[in-house]
Coordinates of C-alpha atoms in Angstrom, one line a residue:
X307 CA 0.0 0.0 0.0
X308 CA 1.4 3.4 -0.9
X309 CA 0.5 6.9 0.3
X310 CA -1.2 9.5 -1.8
X311 CA 2.0 11.5 -1.8
X312 CA 4.7 8.9 -1.2
X313 CA 8.0 10.4 -2.5
X314 CA 9.3 13.9 -3.2
X315 CA 11.8 14.6 -6.0
X316 CA 13.8 17.8 -6.3
X317 CA 17.3 19.1 -7.3
X318 CA 19.7 19.7 -4.4
X319 CA 22.2 22.5 -4.1
X320 CA 24.9 20.4 -5.8
X321 CA 22.7 20.0 -8.9
X322 CA 21.8 16.4 -8.3
X323 CA 18.3 15.0 -8.5
X324 CA 17.3 13.6 -5.0
X325 CA 14.3 11.7 -3.8
X326 CA 13.0 11.6 -0.3
X327 CA 10.3 9.8 1.6
X328 CA 7.3 12.2 1.9
X329 CA 6.3 11.0 5.3
X330 CA 4.8 7.7 4.0
X331 CA 3.6 4.9 6.3
X332 CA 5.4 2.1 4.5
X333 CA 8.6 3.8 3.2
X334 CA 10.7 3.6 0.1
X335 CA 13.2 0.8 -0.7
X336 CA 16.4 0.7 -2.8
X337 CA 18.2 -2.6 -3.2
X338 CA 16.0 -4.1 -0.4
X339 CA 16.9 -1.4 2.1
X340 CA 14.5 1.2 3.5
X341 CA 15.8 4.7 2.8
X342 CA 14.7 8.1 3.9
X343 CA 16.4 9.8 0.9
X344 CA 18.8 9.1 -1.9
X345 CA 20.5 10.7 -4.9
X346 CA 18.8 9.5 -8.1
X347 CA 21.1 7.6 -10.5
X348 CA 20.3 6.8 -14.1
X349 CA 18.5 3.4 -14.2
X350 CA 17.7 3.4 -10.5
X351 CA 14.8 1.3 -9.3
X352 CA 12.8 2.2 -6.2
X353 CA 10.0 0.2 -4.6
X354 CA 7.3 2.0 -2.7
X355 CA 5.6 0.4 0.3
X356 CA 7.4 -2.9 0.4
X357 CA 10.9 -4.1 -0.4
X358 CA 9.7 -7.4 -2.1
X359 CA 6.6 -6.6 -4.0
X360 CA 6.1 -2.8 -3.6
X361 CA 5.1 -0.5 -6.5
X362 CA 8.2 -0.3 -8.7
X363 CA 9.4 3.0 -10.1
X364 CA 12.3 3.3 -12.5
X365 CA 14.2 6.5 -13.1
X366 CA 16.1 7.4 -16.3
X367 CA 17.9 10.6 -17.3
X368 CA 17.0 12.4 -20.5
X369 CA 19.8 13.9 -22.6
X370 CA 20.0 17.7 -22.5
X371 CA 17.5 19.3 -24.9
X372 CA 15.3 16.2 -25.1
X373 CA 11.5 16.7 -25.6
X374 CA 10.3 16.9 -22.1
X375 CA 11.4 18.5 -18.9
X376 CA 13.5 16.4 -16.5
X377 CA 10.5 15.9 -14.2
X378 CA 8.4 14.7 -17.2
X379 CA 10.9 11.9 -17.8
X380 CA 10.5 10.2 -14.4
X381 CA 7.7 7.7 -14.9
X382 CA 6.4 4.6 -13.2
X383 CA 6.5 1.5 -15.3
X384 CA 3.5 -0.3 -13.7
X385 CA 0.7 1.4 -15.6
X386 CA -1.7 -1.1 -17.4
X387 CA -1.8 -1.1 -21.2
X388 CA -4.9 0.7 -22.6
X389 CA -6.4 4.1 -22.8
X390 CA -6.3 6.9 -20.3
X391 CA -5.2 6.3 -16.7
X392 CA -5.9 8.0 -13.4
X393 CA -3.4 8.1 -10.5
X394 CA -6.0 8.5 -7.8
X395 CA -7.7 11.4 -6.1
X396 CA -6.3 14.9 -6.0
X397 CA -4.4 16.1 -3.0
X398 CA -5.5 19.7 -2.4
X399 CA -2.1 20.5 -0.8
X400 CA -0.2 19.6 -4.0
X401 CA -2.8 20.9 -6.6
X402 CA -2.5 24.3 -8.3
X403 CA -6.0 25.4 -9.4
X404 CA -4.6 27.5 -12.2
X405 CA -2.6 24.5 -13.6
X406 CA -5.7 22.4 -13.1
X407 CA -7.8 24.8 -15.2
X408 CA -5.3 24.6 -18.0
X409 CA -5.0 20.9 -17.7
X410 CA -8.8 20.5 -17.8
X411 CA -8.9 22.5 -21.0
X412 CA -6.2 20.3 -22.5
X413 CA -8.1 17.1 -21.5
X414 CA -11.4 18.4 -22.8
X415 CA -9.9 19.2 -26.2
X416 CA -7.8 16.0 -26.2
X417 CA -10.9 13.9 -25.6
X418 CA -12.8 15.8 -28.3
X419 CA -10.0 14.9 -30.8
X420 CA -9.9 11.2 -29.5
X421 CA -6.3 11.6 -28.5
X422 CA -5.2 9.1 -25.7
X423 CA -2.5 9.5 -23.2
X424 CA -0.9 6.4 -24.6
X425 CA -1.0 7.9 -28.1
X426 CA 0.9 11.0 -27.1
X427 CA 3.4 8.9 -25.1
X428 CA 4.1 6.7 -28.1
X429 CA 4.5 9.7 -30.4
X430 CA 7.0 11.3 -27.9
X431 CA 4.8 14.3 -27.2
X432 CA 4.6 13.8 -23.4
X433 CA 4.6 10.7 -21.3
X434 CA 1.5 9.5 -19.5
X435 CA 2.6 10.2 -16.0
X436 CA 3.6 13.8 -16.9
X437 CA 0.3 14.4 -18.7
X438 CA -1.8 13.0 -15.8
X439 CA 0.1 15.3 -13.4
X440 CA -0.5 18.3 -15.6
X441 CA -4.2 17.6 -16.2
X442 CA -4.8 17.2 -12.5
X443 CA -2.9 20.4 -11.6
X444 CA 0.1 18.9 -10.0
X445 CA 2.9 19.9 -12.5
X446 CA 3.4 22.5 -15.1
X447 CA 5.0 21.5 -18.5
X448 CA 7.8 23.6 -19.8
X449 CA 7.2 25.9 -22.8
X450 CA 8.5 23.5 -25.5
X451 CA 6.2 20.8 -24.3
X452 CA 3.2 23.2 -24.1
X453 CA 3.9 24.2 -27.7
X454 CA 3.9 20.5 -28.8
X455 CA 0.6 20.0 -27.0
X456 CA -0.9 23.1 -28.6
X457 CA 0.2 21.9 -32.1
X458 CA -1.5 18.6 -31.4
X459 CA -4.6 20.2 -30.1
X460 CA -4.7 22.7 -33.1
X461 CA -4.5 25.6 -30.7
X462 CA -2.5 28.8 -31.3
X463 CA 0.9 28.9 -29.5
X464 CA 0.6 30.4 -26.0
X465 CA -3.0 29.2 -25.4
X466 CA -2.2 27.0 -22.5
X467 CA -0.3 29.7 -20.6
X468 CA -3.1 32.1 -21.2
X469 CA -5.7 29.8 -19.8
X470 CA -3.6 29.5 -16.6
X471 CA -3.2 33.3 -16.4
X472 CA -6.8 33.9 -17.0
X473 CA -7.8 31.6 -14.1
X474 CA -6.1 34.0 -11.7
X475 CA -7.4 37.1 -13.5
X476 CA -11.0 35.8 -13.1
X477 CA -10.7 34.3 -9.6
X478 CA -11.7 35.8 -6.3
X479 CA -8.5 36.5 -4.4
X480 CA -10.0 34.9 -1.3
X481 CA -10.7 31.7 -3.2
X482 CA -7.5 31.1 -5.1
X483 CA -6.8 27.9 -3.2
X484 CA -10.1 26.3 -4.2
X485 CA -9.6 23.5 -6.7
X486 CA -11.4 23.8 -10.0
X487 CA -13.9 21.0 -9.8
X488 CA -17.1 22.3 -11.2
X489 CA -15.9 23.5 -14.6
X490 CA -17.6 21.6 -17.5
X491 CA -15.7 20.7 -20.6
X492 CA -17.8 23.1 -22.6
X493 CA -17.0 26.1 -20.5
X494 CA -13.3 25.2 -20.4
X495 CA -13.3 24.9 -24.2
X496 CA -14.9 28.3 -24.6
X497 CA -12.2 29.7 -22.2
X498 CA -9.6 28.2 -24.4
X499 CA -11.2 29.8 -27.5
X500 CA -11.3 33.2 -25.8
X501 CA -7.6 33.0 -24.8
X502 CA -6.8 31.9 -28.3
X503 CA -8.5 35.0 -29.7
X504 CA -6.4 37.1 -27.4
X505 CA -3.3 35.5 -28.7
X506 CA -4.3 36.2 -32.3
X507 CA -5.2 39.8 -31.5
X508 CA -1.7 40.3 -30.1
X509 CA -0.2 38.6 -33.2
X510 CA -2.1 41.0 -35.5
X511 CA -0.9 44.0 -33.4
X512 CA 2.7 42.9 -33.8
X513 CA 2.6 42.3 -37.6
X514 CA 5.3 44.2 -39.6
X515 CA 4.5 46.4 -42.5
X516 CA 2.9 44.7 -45.6
X517 CA 6.2 45.2 -47.5
X518 CA 8.2 43.3 -44.9
X519 CA 9.4 39.9 -46.2
X520 CA 7.9 38.1 -43.2
X521 CA 4.5 39.7 -43.5
X522 CA 2.8 37.1 -45.7
X523 CA 4.1 34.1 -43.7
X524 CA 3.0 35.6 -40.4
X525 CA -0.5 36.5 -41.7
X526 CA -0.9 33.1 -43.2
X527 CA 0.0 31.5 -39.8
X528 CA -2.5 33.7 -38.0
X529 CA -5.2 33.0 -40.6
X530 CA -4.7 29.3 -40.1
X531 CA -5.1 29.7 -36.3
X532 CA -8.3 31.8 -36.8
X533 CA -9.8 29.1 -39.0
X534 CA -9.2 26.5 -36.3
X535 CA -10.7 28.7 -33.6
X536 CA -13.7 29.5 -35.9
X537 CA -14.4 25.8 -36.3
X538 CA -14.2 25.2 -32.6
X539 CA -16.4 28.3 -31.8
X540 CA -19.0 27.4 -34.4
X541 CA -19.4 23.9 -32.9
X542 CA -19.5 25.3 -29.3
X543 CA -22.2 27.9 -30.3
X544 CA -24.5 25.1 -31.3
X545 CA -24.1 23.0 -28.2
X546 CA -27.0 22.9 -25.6
X547 CA -24.7 24.5 -23.0
X548 CA -23.9 27.5 -25.3
X549 CA -24.1 31.0 -23.8
X550 CA -24.3 34.5 -25.3
X551 CA -20.5 34.7 -24.6
X552 CA -20.0 31.9 -27.1
X553 CA -21.9 33.7 -29.8
X554 CA -20.1 37.0 -29.1
X555 CA -16.7 35.2 -29.3
X556 CA -17.7 33.5 -32.6
X557 CA -18.6 36.9 -34.0
X558 CA -15.3 38.4 -32.9
X559 CA -13.4 35.5 -34.5
X560 CA -15.1 36.2 -37.8
X561 CA -14.3 39.9 -37.6
X562 CA -10.6 38.9 -37.0
X563 CA -10.8 36.6 -40.0
X564 CA -12.0 39.4 -42.2
X565 CA -9.4 41.8 -40.8
X566 CA -6.6 39.3 -41.5
X567 CA -7.8 38.8 -45.1
X568 CA -7.8 42.5 -45.7
X569 CA -4.3 42.9 -44.2
X570 CA -2.9 39.9 -46.1
X571 CA -4.2 41.3 -49.4
X572 CA -2.1 44.5 -48.9
X573 CA 1.1 42.6 -49.3
X574 CA 2.9 42.8 -52.7
X575 CA 3.4 39.1 -52.3
X576 CA -0.3 38.3 -51.6
X577 CA -1.5 35.0 -53.0
X578 CA -4.3 34.7 -55.4
X579 CA -6.4 33.3 -52.7
X580 CA -5.8 36.2 -50.3
X581 CA -6.5 38.7 -53.0
X582 CA -9.7 36.8 -54.0
X583 CA -10.9 36.6 -50.4
X584 CA -10.4 40.3 -49.9
X585 CA -12.1 41.3 -53.1
X586 CA -15.0 39.0 -52.3
X587 CA -15.4 40.6 -48.9
X588 CA -15.3 44.1 -50.2
X589 CA -17.9 43.2 -52.9
X590 CA -20.0 41.4 -50.3
X591 CA -20.3 38.3 -52.5
X592 CA -20.4 34.7 -51.3
X593 CA -18.4 31.8 -52.8
X594 CA -21.3 30.7 -55.1
X595 CA -21.8 34.3 -56.4
X596 CA -18.2 34.9 -57.1
X597 CA -17.9 31.5 -58.8
X598 CA -20.8 32.2 -61.1
X599 CA -19.2 35.6 -62.0
X600 CA -15.9 34.0 -62.8
X601 CA -17.5 31.0 -64.6
X602 CA -15.8 28.5 -62.4
X603 CA -17.1 26.1 -59.8
X604 CA -17.7 27.0 -56.1
X605 CA -15.2 24.2 -55.2
X606 CA -12.6 26.0 -57.3
X607 CA -13.2 29.3 -55.4
X608 CA -13.0 27.4 -52.0
X609 CA -9.8 25.7 -53.2
X610 CA -8.1 29.0 -54.2
X611 CA -9.0 30.7 -50.9
X612 CA -7.6 27.7 -49.1
X613 CA -4.3 28.1 -50.9
X614 CA -4.7 25.0 -53.0
X615 CA -3.5 24.7 -56.6
X616 CA -6.1 25.0 -59.4
X617 CA -5.8 24.9 -63.2
X618 CA -4.1 27.8 -65.0
X619 CA -7.4 28.6 -66.8
X620 CA -9.4 28.8 -63.6
X621 CA -6.7 31.0 -61.9
X622 CA -6.7 33.3 -64.9
X623 CA -10.5 33.7 -64.8
X624 CA -10.4 34.5 -61.1
X625 CA -7.5 37.0 -61.5
X626 CA -9.4 38.8 -64.2
X627 CA -12.5 39.1 -62.0
X628 CA -10.5 40.4 -59.1
X629 CA -9.0 43.1 -61.3
X630 CA -12.6 44.0 -62.4
X631 CA -13.9 44.1 -58.8
X632 CA -10.9 46.3 -57.7
X633 CA -11.7 49.0 -60.2
X634 CA -12.9 52.2 -58.5

């Protein structure tokens, strides 16, 4: 039998990783001997609760610069094969509610995309133990790991940190130690969308001049993020739990999308799709109407705006129509 918080791992003043018994009833054992503390060595095996058949934990050091933080590479090897796992109830003394809010958002989105802990571990994104600790509010992944999670979840970079920051911004100062236990997946998802919108707004404000060589690439990246958020918000707006805030957020995302299209079209390196989208917005024409005017299919218009390759004939027809629409 092991305690809820059985061992504590930290770096000592000499720069070594050290483990210590966290006041457990049944102790920790190394090579059959009960120990109060020990310096962690690469390949070390520790048994929790019993020297003979206690829970076995193996430690391995990751090379500098590896995917996950050092604390994310210390994992127990006794988890059953299968889907998601749970390491037991939360200990309020070791749970950070702001991390738990961010972790809950990640879990809600992960489950929506049918991504398992085991799948991420196999792909080298984050191991199961580290993910469980994060989703339960017990540990905070480093920036490089957050970025990998955000890419997997199709979120803009910085979303996870903003969810954590927004928790404190929206919390009662007298209740900051209260665990986040009553937040539904839907409300957390909307919170993630809102923080994603904030990230995109900051990205738009920091764009260089349209003539800058990086302008087109940066607007394209922001546009892709806006499309992902719009898809999420559109789905959330139709859910039974949807609130007016969801609709307001969706409207804001669509305004940002329009703003980005207009900005992208100002670049001398603007693509045909960017110029088409801007011309169509200015003319207040939908895809079907612009397709009829250019004598191409609606699918062709959608493909051009998505940055896909179309026939030279179709591209020529669309370019001619854009020139006509742009006339004063």
